[in-house]
Short mmCIF file of C-alpha atoms in Angstrom, two decimals:
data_model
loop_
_atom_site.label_atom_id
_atom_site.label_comp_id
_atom_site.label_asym_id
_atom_site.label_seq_id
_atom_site.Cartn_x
_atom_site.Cartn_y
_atom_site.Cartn_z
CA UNK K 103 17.85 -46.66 -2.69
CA UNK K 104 15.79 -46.96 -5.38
CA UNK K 105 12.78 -45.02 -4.12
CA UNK K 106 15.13 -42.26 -3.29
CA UNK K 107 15.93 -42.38 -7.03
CA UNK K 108 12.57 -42.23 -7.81
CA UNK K 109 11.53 -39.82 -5.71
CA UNK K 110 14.55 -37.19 -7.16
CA UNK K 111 13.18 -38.41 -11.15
CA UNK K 112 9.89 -36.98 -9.80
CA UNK K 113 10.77 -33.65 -8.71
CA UNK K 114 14.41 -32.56 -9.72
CA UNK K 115 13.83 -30.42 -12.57
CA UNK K 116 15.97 -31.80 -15.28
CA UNK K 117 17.51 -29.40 -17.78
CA UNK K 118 16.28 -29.74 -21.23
CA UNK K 119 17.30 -26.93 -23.65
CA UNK K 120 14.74 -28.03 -26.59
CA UNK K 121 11.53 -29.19 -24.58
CA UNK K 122 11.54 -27.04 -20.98
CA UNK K 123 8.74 -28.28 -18.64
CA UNK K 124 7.51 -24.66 -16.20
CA UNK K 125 5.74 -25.75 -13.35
CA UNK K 126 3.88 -23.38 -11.10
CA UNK K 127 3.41 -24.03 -7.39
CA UNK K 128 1.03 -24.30 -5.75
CA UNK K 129 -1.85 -25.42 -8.78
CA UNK K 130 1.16 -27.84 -9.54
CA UNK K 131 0.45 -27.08 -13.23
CA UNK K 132 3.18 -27.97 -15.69
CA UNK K 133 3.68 -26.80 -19.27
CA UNK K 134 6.50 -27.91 -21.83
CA UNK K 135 7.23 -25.91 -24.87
CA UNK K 136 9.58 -26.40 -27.88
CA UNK K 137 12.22 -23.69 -27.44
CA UNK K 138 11.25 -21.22 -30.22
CA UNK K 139 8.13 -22.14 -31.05
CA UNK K 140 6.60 -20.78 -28.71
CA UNK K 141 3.36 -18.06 -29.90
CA UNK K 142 4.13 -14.70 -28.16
CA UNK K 143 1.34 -13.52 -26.32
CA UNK K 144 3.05 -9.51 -26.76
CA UNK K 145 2.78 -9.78 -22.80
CA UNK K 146 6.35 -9.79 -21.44
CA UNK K 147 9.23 -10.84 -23.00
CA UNK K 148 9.24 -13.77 -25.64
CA UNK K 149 9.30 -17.02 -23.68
CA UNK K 150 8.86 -15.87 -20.12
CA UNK K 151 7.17 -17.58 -17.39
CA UNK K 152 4.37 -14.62 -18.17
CA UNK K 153 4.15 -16.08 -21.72
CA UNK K 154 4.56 -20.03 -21.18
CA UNK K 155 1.47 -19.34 -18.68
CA UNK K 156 -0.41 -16.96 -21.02
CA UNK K 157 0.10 -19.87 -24.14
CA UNK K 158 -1.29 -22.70 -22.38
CA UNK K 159 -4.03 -20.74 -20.15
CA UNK K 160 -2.69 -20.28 -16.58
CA UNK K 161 -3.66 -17.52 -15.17
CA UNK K 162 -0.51 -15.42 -13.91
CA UNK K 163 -1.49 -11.93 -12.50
CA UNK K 164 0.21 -9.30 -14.84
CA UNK K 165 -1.19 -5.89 -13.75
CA UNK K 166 1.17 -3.90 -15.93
CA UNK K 167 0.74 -5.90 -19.27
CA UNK K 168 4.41 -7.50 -18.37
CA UNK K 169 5.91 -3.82 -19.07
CA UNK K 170 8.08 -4.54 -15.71
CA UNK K 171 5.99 -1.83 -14.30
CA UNK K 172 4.81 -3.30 -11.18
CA UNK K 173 5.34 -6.73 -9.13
CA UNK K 174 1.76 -8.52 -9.73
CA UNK K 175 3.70 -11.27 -11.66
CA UNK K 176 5.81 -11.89 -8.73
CA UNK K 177 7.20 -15.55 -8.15
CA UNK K 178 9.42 -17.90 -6.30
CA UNK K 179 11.80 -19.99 -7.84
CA UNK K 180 11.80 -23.23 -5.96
CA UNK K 181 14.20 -25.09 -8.65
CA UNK K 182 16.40 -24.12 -11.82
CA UNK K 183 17.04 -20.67 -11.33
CA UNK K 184 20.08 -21.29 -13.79
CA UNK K 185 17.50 -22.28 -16.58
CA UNK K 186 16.28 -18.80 -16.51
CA UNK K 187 17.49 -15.45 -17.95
CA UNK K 188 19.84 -13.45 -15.90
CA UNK K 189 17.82 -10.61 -13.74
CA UNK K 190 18.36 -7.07 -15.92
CA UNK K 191 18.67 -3.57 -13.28
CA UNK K 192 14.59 -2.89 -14.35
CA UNK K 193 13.96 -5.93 -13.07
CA UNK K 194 15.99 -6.13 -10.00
CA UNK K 195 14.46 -2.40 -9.02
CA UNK K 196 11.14 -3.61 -9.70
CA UNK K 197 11.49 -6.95 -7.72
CA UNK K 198 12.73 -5.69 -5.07
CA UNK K 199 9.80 -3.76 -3.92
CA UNK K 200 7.35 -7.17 -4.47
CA UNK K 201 5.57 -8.03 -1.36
CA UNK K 202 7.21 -11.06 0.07
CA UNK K 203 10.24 -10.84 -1.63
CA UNK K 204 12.84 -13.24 -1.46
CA UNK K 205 16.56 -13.59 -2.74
CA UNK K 206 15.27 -16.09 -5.52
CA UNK K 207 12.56 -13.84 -6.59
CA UNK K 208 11.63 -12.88 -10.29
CA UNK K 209 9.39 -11.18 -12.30
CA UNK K 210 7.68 -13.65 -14.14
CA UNK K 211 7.05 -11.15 -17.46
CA UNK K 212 11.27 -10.78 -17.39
CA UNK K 213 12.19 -13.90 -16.92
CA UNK K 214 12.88 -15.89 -19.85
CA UNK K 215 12.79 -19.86 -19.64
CA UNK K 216 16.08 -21.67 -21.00
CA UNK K 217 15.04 -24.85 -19.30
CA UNK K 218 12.92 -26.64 -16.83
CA UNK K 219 11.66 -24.64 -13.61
CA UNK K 220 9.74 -24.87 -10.86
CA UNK K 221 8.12 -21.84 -9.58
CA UNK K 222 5.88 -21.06 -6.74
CA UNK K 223 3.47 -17.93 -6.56
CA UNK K 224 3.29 -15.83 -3.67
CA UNK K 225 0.51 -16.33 -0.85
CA UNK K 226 -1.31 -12.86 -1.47
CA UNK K 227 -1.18 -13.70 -5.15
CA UNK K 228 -2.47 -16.91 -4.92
CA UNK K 229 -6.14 -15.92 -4.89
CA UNK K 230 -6.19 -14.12 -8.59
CA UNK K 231 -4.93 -17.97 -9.55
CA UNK K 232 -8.12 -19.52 -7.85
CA UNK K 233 -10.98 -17.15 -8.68
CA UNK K 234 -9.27 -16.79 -12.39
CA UNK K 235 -9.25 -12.80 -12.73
#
């Protein structure tokens, strides 16, 4: 019992309004940030998975300048999909037509982190991650 316990404290995102923690899949990378303190990057909207990643260095394809003008910023959300912005109609159009798409699917230059999330970047985006474009 208690290495289940453990095991759950390891990987359940918790929800933390003040201090989120973003964690992309599959570099396993996490970042926290103090809600509103964040610098904008002017890529995306204020606090998005697109900014958290642009602040702290992780590279996050973002073709369109995170305009929601394409899908190149196209992730998975493996855990807290409630700890992010609802999906807006530009960015359920745009989504929608990301390769490998998937019901829990988001643009990560829309979506706006309200607390800890676990995200995983597509296959056939994986290799802008590795060879840092």
């Amino acid at each position: 019992m208690t290495i289940f316990r453990i095991t759950w404290r390891l990987y359940a995102p918790r929800y933390n309004r003040d201090v989120p923690k973003v964690t992309f899949l599959p570099a396993g990378e996490t970042f926290e940030f103090e809600s509103g303190k964040l610098s904008y990057k002017d890529h995306g909207r204020p606090e998005s998975l697109l900014d958290v990643a642009m602040n702290f260095g992780f590279h996050l394809e973002h073709a369109c300048g995170g305009s929601c003008a394409c899908t190149t910023c196209h992730v998975v959300v493996k855990q807290g999909m409630e700890n992010l912005s609802e999906m807006e109609d530009d960015e359920m159009d745009r989504v929608e037509q990301a390769a490998d798409f998937q019901l829990n699917s988001r643009l990560g230059c829309q979506a706006v982190v309200k607390g800890d999330v676990v995200v995983n970047i597509p296959e056939w985006n994986r290799n802008y991650v590795s060879e840092g474009h």
